[in-house]
mmCIF file of C-alpha atoms and ligand atoms in Angstrom:
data_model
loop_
_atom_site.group_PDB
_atom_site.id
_atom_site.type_symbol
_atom_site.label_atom_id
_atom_site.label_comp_id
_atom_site.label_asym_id
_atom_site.label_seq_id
_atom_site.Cartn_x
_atom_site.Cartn_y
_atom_site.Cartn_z
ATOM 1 C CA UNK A 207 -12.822 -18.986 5.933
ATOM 2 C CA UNK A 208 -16.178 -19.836 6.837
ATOM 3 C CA UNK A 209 -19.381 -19.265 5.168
ATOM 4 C CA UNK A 210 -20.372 -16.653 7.372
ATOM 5 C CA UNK A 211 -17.190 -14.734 6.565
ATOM 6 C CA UNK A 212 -17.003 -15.391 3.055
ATOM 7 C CA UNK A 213 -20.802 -13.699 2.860
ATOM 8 C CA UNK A 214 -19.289 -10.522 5.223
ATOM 9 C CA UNK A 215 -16.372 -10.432 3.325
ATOM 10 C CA UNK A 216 -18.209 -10.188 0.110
ATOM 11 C CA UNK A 217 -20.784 -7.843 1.407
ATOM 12 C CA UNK A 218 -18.133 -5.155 2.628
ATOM 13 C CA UNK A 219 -16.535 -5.870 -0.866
ATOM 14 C CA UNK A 220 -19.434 -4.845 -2.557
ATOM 15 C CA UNK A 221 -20.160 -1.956 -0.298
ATOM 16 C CA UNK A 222 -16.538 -0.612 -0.739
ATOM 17 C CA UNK A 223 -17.169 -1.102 -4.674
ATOM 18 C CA UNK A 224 -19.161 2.314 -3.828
ATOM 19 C CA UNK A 225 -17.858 3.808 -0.818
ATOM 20 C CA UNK A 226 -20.071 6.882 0.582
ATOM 21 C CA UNK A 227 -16.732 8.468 1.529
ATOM 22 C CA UNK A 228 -13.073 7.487 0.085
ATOM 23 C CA UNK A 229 -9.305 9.289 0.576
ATOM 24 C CA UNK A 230 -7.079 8.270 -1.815
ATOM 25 C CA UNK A 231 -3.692 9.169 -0.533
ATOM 26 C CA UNK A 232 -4.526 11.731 1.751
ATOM 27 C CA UNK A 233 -1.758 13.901 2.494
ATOM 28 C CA UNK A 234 -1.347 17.272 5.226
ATOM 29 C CA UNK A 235 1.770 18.323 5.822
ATOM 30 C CA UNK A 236 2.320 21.773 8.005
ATOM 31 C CA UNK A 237 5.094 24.185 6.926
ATOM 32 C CA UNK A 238 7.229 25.087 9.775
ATOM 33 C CA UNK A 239 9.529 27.561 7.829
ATOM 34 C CA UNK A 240 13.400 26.794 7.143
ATOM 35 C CA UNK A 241 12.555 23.675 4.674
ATOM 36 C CA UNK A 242 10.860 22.199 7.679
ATOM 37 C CA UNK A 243 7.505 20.446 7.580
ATOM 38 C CA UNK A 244 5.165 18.341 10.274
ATOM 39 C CA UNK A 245 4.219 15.178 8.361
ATOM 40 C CA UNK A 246 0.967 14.951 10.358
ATOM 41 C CA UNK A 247 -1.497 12.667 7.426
ATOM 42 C CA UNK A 248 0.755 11.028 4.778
ATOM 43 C CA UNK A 249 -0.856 9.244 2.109
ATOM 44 C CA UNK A 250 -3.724 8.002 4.050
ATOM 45 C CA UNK A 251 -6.297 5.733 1.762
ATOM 46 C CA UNK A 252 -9.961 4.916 3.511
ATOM 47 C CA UNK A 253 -13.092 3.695 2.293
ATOM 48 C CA UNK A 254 -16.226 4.202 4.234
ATOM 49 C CA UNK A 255 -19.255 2.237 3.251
ATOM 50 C CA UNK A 256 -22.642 3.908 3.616
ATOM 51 C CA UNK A 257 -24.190 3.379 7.457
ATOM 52 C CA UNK A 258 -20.944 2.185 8.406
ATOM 53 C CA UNK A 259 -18.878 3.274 11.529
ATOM 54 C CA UNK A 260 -15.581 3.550 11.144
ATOM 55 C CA UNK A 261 -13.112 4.272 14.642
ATOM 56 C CA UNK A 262 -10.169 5.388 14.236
ATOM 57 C CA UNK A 263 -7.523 5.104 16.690
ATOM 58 C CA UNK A 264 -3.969 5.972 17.725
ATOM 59 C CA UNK A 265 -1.619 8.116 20.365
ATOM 60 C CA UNK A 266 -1.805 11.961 20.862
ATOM 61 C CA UNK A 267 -0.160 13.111 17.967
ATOM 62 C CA UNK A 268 -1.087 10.147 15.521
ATOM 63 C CA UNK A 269 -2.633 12.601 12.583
ATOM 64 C CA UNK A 270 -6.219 11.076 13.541
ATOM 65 C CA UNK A 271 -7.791 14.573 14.168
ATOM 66 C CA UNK A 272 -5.675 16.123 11.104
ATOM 67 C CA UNK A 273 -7.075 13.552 9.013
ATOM 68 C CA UNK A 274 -10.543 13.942 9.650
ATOM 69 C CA UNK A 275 -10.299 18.058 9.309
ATOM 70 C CA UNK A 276 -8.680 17.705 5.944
ATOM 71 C CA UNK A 277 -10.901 14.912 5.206
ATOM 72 C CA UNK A 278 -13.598 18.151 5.686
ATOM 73 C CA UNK A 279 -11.952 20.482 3.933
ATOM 74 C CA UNK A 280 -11.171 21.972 6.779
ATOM 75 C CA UNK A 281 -7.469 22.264 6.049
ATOM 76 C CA UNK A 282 -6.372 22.147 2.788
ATOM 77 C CA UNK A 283 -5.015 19.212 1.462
ATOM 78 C CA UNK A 284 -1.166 18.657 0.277
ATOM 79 C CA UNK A 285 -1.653 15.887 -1.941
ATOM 80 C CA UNK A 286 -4.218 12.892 -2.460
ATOM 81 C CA UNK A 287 -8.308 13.275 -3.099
ATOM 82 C CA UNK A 288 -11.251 12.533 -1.153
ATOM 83 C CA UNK A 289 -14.246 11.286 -3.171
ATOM 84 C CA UNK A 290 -17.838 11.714 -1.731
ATOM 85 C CA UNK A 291 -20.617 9.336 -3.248
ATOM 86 C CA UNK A 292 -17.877 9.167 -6.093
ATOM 87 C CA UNK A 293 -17.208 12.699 -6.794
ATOM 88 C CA UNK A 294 -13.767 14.095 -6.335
ATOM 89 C CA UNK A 295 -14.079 17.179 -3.431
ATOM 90 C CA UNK A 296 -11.619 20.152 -4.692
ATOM 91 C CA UNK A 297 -8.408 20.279 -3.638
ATOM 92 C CA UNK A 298 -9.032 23.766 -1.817
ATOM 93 C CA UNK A 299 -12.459 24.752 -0.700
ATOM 94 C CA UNK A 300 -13.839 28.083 -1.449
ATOM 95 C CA UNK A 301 -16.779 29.417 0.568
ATOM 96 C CA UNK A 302 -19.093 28.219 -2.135
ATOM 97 C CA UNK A 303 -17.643 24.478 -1.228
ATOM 98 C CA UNK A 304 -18.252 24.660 2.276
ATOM 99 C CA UNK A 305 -22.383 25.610 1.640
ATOM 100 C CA UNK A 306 -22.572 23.341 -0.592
ATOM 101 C CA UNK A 307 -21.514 20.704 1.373
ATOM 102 C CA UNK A 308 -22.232 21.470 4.695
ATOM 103 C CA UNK A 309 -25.551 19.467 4.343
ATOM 104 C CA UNK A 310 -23.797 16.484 3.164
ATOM 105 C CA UNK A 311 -20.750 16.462 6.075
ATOM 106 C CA UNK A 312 -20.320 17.715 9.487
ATOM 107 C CA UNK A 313 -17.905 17.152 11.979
ATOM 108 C CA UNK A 314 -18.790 17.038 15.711
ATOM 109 C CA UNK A 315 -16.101 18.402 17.686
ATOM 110 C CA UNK A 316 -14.034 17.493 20.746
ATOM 111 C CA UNK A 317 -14.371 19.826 23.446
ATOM 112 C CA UNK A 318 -17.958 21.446 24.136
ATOM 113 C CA UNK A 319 -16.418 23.504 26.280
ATOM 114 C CA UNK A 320 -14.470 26.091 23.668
ATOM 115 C CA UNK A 321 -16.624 24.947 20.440
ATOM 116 C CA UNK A 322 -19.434 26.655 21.438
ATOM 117 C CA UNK A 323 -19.785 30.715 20.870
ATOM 118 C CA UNK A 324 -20.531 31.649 24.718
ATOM 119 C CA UNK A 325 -21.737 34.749 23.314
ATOM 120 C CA UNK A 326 -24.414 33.030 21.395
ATOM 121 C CA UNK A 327 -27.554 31.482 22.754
ATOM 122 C CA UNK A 328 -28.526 27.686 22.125
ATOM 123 C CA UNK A 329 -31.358 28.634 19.408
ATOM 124 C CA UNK A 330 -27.977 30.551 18.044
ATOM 125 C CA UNK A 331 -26.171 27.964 17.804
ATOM 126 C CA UNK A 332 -27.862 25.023 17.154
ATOM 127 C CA UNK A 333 -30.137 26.929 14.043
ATOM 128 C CA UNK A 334 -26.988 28.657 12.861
ATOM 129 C CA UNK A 335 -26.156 25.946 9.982
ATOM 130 C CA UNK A 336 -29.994 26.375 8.564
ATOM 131 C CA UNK A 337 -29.861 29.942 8.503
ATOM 132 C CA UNK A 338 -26.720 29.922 7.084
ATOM 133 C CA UNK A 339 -27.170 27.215 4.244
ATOM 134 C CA UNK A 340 -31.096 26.174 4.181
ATOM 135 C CA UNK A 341 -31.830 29.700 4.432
ATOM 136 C CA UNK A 342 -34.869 29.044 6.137
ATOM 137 C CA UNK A 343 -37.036 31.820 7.712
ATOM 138 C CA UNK A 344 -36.486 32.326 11.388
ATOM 139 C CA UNK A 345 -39.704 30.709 12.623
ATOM 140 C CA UNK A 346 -38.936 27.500 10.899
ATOM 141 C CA UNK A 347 -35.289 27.674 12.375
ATOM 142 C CA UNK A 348 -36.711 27.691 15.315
ATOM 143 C CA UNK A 349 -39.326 25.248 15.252
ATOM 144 C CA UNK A 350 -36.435 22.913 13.447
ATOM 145 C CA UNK A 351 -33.783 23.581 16.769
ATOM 146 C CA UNK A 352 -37.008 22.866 19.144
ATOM 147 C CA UNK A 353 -37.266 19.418 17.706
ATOM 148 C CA UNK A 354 -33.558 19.199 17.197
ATOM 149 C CA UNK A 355 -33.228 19.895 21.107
ATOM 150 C CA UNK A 356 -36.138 17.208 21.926
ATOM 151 C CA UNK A 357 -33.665 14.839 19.757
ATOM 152 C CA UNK A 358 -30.463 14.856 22.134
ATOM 153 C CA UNK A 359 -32.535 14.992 24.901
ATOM 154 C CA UNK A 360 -32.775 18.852 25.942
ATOM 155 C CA UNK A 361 -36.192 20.982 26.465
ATOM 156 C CA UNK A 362 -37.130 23.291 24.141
ATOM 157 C CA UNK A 363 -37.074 25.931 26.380
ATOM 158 C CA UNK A 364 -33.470 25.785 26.416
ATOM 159 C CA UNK A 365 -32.799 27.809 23.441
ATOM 160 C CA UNK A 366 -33.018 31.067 25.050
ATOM 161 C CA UNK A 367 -30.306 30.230 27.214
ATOM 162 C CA UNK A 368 -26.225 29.872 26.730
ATOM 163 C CA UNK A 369 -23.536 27.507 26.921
ATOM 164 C CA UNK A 370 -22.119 28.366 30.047
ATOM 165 C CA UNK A 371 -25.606 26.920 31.801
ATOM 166 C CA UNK A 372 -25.474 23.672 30.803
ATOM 167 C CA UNK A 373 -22.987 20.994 32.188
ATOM 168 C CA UNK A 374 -20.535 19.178 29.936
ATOM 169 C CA UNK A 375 -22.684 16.116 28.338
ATOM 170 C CA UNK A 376 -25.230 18.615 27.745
ATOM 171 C CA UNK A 377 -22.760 20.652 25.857
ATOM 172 C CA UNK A 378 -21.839 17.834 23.933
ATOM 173 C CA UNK A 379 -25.857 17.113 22.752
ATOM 174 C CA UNK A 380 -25.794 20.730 21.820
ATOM 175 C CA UNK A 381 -22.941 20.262 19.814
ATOM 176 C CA UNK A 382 -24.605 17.125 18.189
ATOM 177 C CA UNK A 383 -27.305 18.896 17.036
ATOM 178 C CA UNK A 384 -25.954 21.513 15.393
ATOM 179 C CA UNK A 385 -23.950 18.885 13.874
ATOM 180 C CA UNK A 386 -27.182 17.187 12.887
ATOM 181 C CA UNK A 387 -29.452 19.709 12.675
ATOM 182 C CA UNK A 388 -28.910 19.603 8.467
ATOM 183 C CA UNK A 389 -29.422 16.359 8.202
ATOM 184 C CA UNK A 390 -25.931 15.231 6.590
ATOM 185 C CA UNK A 391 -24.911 12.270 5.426
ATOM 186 C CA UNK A 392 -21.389 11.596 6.871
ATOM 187 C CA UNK A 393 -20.214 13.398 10.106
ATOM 188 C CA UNK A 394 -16.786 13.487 11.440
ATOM 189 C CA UNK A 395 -17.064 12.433 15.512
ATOM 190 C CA UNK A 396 -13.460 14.235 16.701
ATOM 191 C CA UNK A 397 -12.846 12.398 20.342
ATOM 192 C CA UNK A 398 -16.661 13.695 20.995
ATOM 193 C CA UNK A 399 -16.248 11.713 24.902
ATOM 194 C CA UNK A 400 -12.676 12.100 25.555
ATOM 195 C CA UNK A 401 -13.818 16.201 27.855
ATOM 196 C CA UNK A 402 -16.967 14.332 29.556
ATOM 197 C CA UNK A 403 -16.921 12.430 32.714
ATOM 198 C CA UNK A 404 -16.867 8.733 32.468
ATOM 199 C CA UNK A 405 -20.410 8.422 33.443
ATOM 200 C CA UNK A 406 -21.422 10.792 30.770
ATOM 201 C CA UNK A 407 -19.405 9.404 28.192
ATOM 202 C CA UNK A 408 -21.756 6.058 27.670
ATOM 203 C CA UNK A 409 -25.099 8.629 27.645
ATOM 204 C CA UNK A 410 -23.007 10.442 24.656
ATOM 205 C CA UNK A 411 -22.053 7.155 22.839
ATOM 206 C CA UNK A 412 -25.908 5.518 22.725
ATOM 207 C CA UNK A 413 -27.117 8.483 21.707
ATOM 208 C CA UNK A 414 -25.293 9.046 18.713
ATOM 209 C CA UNK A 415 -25.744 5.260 18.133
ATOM 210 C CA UNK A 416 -29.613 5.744 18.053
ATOM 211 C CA UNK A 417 -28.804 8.635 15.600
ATOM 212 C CA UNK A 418 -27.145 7.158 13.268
ATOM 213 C CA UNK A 419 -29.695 4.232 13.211
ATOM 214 C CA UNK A 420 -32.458 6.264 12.809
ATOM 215 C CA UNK A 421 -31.047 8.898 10.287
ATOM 216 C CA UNK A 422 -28.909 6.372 8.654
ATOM 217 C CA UNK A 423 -25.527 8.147 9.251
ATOM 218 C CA UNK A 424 -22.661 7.069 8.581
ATOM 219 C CA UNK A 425 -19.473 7.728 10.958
ATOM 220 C CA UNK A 426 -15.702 8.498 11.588
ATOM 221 C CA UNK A 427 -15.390 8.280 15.654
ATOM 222 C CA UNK A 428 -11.813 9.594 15.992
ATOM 223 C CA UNK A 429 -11.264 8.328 19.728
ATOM 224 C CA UNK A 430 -8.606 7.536 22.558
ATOM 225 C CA UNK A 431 -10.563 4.762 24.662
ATOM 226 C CA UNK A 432 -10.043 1.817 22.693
ATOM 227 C CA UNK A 433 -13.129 -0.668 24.496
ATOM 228 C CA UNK A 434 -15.405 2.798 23.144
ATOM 229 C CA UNK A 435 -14.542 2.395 20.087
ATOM 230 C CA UNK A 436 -14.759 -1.119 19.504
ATOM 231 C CA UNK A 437 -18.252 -0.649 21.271
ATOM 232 C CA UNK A 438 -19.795 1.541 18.507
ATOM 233 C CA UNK A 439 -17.609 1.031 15.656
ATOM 234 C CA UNK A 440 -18.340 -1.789 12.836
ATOM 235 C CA UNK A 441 -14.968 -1.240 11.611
ATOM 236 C CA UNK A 442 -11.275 0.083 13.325
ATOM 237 C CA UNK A 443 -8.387 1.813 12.046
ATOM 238 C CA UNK A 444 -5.370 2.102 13.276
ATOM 239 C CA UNK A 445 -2.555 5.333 12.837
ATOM 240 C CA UNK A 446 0.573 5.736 13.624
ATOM 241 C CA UNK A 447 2.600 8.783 12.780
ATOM 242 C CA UNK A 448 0.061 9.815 9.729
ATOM 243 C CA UNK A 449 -0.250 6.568 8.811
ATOM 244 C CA UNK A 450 -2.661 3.617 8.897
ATOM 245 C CA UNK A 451 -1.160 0.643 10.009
ATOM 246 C CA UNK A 452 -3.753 -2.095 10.324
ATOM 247 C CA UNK A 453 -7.952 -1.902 9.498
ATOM 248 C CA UNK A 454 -10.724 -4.629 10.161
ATOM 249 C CA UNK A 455 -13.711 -5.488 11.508
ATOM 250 C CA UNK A 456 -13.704 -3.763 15.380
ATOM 251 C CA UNK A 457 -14.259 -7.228 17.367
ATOM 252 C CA UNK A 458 -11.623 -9.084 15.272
ATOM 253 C CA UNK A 459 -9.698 -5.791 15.213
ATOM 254 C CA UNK A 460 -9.638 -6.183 18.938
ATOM 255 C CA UNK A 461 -9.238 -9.521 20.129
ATOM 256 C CA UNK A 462 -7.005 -10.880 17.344
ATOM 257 C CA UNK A 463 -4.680 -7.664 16.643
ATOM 258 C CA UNK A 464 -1.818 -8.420 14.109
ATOM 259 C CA UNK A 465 0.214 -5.179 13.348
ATOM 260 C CA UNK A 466 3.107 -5.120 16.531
ATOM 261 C CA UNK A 467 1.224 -1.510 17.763
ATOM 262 C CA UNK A 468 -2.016 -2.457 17.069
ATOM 263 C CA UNK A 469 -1.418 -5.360 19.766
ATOM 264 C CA UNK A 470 1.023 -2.673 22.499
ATOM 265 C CA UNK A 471 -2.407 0.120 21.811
ATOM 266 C CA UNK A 472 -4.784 -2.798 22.735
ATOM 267 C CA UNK A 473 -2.829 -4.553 25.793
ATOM 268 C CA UNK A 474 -2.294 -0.730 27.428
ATOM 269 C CA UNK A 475 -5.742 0.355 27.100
ATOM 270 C CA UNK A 476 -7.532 -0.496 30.364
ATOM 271 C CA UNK A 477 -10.677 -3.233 29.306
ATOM 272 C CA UNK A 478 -13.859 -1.846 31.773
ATOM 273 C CA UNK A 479 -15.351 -5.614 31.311
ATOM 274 C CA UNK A 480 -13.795 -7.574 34.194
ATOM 275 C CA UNK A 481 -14.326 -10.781 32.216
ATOM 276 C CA UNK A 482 -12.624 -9.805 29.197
ATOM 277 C CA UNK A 483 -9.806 -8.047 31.432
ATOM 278 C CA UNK A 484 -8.991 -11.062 32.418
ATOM 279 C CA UNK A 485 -8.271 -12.614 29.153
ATOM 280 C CA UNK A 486 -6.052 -10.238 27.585
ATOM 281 C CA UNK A 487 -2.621 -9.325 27.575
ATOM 282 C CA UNK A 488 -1.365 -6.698 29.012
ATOM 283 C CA UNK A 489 1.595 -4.489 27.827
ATOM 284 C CA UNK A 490 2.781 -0.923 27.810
ATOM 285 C CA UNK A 491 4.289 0.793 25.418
ATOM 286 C CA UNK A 492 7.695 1.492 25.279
ATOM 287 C CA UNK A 493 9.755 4.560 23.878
ATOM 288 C CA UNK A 494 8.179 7.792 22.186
ATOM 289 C CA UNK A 495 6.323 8.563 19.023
ATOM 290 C CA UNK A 496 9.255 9.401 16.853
ATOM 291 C CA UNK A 497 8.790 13.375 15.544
ATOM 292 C CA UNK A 498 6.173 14.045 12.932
ATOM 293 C CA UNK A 499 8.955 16.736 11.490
ATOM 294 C CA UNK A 500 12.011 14.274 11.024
ATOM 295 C CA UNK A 501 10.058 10.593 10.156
ATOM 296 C CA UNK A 502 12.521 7.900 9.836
ATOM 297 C CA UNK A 503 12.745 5.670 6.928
ATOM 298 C CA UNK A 504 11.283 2.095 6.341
ATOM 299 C CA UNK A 505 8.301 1.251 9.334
ATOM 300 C CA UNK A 506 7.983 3.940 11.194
ATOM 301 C CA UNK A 507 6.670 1.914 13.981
ATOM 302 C CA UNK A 508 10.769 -0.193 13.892
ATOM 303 C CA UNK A 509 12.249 2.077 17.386
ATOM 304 C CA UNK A 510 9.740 0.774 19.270
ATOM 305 C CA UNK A 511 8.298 -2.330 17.957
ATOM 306 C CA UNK A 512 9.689 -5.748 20.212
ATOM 307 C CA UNK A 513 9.978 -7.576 16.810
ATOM 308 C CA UNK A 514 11.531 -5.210 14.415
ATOM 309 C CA UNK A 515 13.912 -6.865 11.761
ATOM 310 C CA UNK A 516 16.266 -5.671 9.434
ATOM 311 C CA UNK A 517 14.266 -5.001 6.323
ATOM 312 C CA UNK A 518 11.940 -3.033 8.874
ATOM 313 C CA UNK A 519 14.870 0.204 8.750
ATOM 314 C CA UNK A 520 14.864 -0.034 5.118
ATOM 315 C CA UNK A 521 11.632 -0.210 3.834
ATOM 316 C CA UNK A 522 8.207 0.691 4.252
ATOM 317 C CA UNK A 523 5.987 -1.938 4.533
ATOM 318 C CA UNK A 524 2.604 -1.261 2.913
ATOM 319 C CA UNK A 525 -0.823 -1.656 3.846
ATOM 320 C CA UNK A 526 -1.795 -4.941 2.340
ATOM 321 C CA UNK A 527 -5.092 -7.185 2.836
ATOM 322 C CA UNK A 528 -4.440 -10.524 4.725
ATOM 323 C CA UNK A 529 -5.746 -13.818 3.209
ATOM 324 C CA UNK A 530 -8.824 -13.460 5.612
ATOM 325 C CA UNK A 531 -9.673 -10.223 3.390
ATOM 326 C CA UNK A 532 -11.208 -8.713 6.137
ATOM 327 C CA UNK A 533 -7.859 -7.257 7.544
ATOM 328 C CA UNK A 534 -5.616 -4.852 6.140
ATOM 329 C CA UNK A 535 -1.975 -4.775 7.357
ATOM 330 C CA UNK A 536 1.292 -3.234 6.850
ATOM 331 C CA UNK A 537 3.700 -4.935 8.646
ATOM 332 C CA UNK A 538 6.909 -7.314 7.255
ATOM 333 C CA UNK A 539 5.819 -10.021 9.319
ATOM 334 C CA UNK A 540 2.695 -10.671 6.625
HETATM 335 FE FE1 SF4 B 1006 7.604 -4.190 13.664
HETATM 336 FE FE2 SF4 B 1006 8.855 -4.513 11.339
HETATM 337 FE FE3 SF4 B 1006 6.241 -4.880 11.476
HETATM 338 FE FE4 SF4 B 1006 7.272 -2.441 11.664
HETATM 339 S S1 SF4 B 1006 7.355 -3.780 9.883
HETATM 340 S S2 SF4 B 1006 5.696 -3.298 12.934
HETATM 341 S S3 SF4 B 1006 9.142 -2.842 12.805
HETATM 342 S S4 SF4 B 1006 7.813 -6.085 12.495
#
């Protein structure tokens, strides 16, 4: 390892000694009825360091959007904790819980189209979070949403007008700042590009990357487009079937995958840099995401993965660090 990594390596150690946000086994399982249940998050552990961007990635139906919801509170969790700046978050959030914390976390959400009231005006809903828990009076709201619209780059004048006016990247800044309109700490992105057009998608992307630098946030972008991800993220993890199966720094992450899927997501995830296009292999992948409801045994990744062995039926392999300590993995071929 070189120096350079050794001093990384330690630093992230030493950041992770106090995470801002931690899961510890974070479980969310839906009932189905008839003894059935939809393993969607099973025993998922993170650590995210203060300022730090985490992406996390995986197919449709991976748990990543589960995982950040329950991660909020937002569904209740089966089993496992989440810690916040060390403190333990309650297993089931009364309303008290949610204004309590709803300065601290937010959670920007994945399609401005249907997560914004079109009954409500923009001063609505952008000021709705400071009425609601900074109980401010309604001059300061709106003096607070003016400058809140200058931030994402919207007029003021705006805020007499509703959602259905504004096209979707707008949307999407409105939805930012009523994310970020209390001033949280940690915000949950939820796929906040995958609605917009392509051409919008980068505008959405810097601007919550001069956000966080100049409000010292700290993210989880949930996303589909790997090269995004990468872009903005200091860290990647990967999930597969409610499960994280390989976390590290986003560049190494990227060009140097080691879990089987990581390296199949990767190679069939279009690269928009010609140059780096060109470098990379590419591969699909084959077969289906086995059911959430019936998860086999041992690594769950084994009906699909080109070098599945025979332990890989029988047991689970577990997430361990790899000697570079930068890289987490759980795979039988480490
Ligand atoms: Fe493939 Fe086995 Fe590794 Fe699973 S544990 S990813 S089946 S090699």
């Amino acid at each position: 390892m070189s120096h350079e990594d050794k001093q990384s390596a330690a630093m992230q150690s030493t950041a992770m000694q106090t995470p801002l946000v931690k899961t510890r086994e974070l479980t969310k399982y839906f009932d189905m009825g008839r003894g059935q249940r939809v393993h969607a998050v099973d025993g998922v552990s993170l650590a995210i360091a203060e300022r730090e961007i985490v992406g996390l990635v995986g197919e449709s139906g991976s748990g990543k959007s589960t995982f950040g919801k329950t991660l909020l509170g937002l569904h209740d969790k089966t089993a496992g904790e989440v810690r916040f700046r060390g403190e333990a978050l309650p297993a089931h959030y009364r309303a008290a819980d949610y204004q309590r914390l709803a300065g601290n976390m937010q959670m920007i959400f994945q399609d401005p189209y249907s997560s914004l009231n079109p009954r409500m005006t923009v001063g609505e809903i952008v000021g709705e979070g400071l009425s609601l828990h900074a109980h401010l009076k309604s001059a300061e709201v709106k003096e607070r949403v003016a400058e809140w619209l200058r931030r994402v780059g919207l007029q003021p004048d705006h805020m007499s007008r509703y959602p259905h006016e504004f096209s979707g990247g707008q949307r999407q800044r409105l939805g930012i700042a009523r994310a970020l309109i209390l001033e949280p700490d940690f915000v949950v992105c939820d796929e906040p590009i995958s609605a917009l057009d392509v051409s919008v998608q980068a505008q959405v992307v810097n601007l919550l990357g001069e956000l966080k630098e100049s409000m010292g946030l700290t993210l989880l972008f949930i996303a589909h487009d790997l090269s995004m991800v990468r872009y903005v993220s200091d860290r990647m993890a990967v999930m597969y079937l409610g499960s994280l199966v390989e976390i590290g720094r986003a560049d190494e992450l990227y060009f140097d995958p080691k879990h089987p899927y990581t390296e199949v997501l990767i190679g069939s995830n279009p690269e928009p840099d010609p140059k780096l296009e060109r470098g990379r292999p590419s591969t699909a992948i084959q077969g289906e995401i086995p059911s959430p409801v019936n998860v086999p045994a041992g690594c769950r990744f084994a009906n699909r993965c080109p070098k599945v062995m025979d332990v890989c039926r029988q047991v689970t392999p577990q997430l361990i660090p790899l000697k570079e300590l930068t890289r987490q993995v759980a795979c039988h071929l480490y």
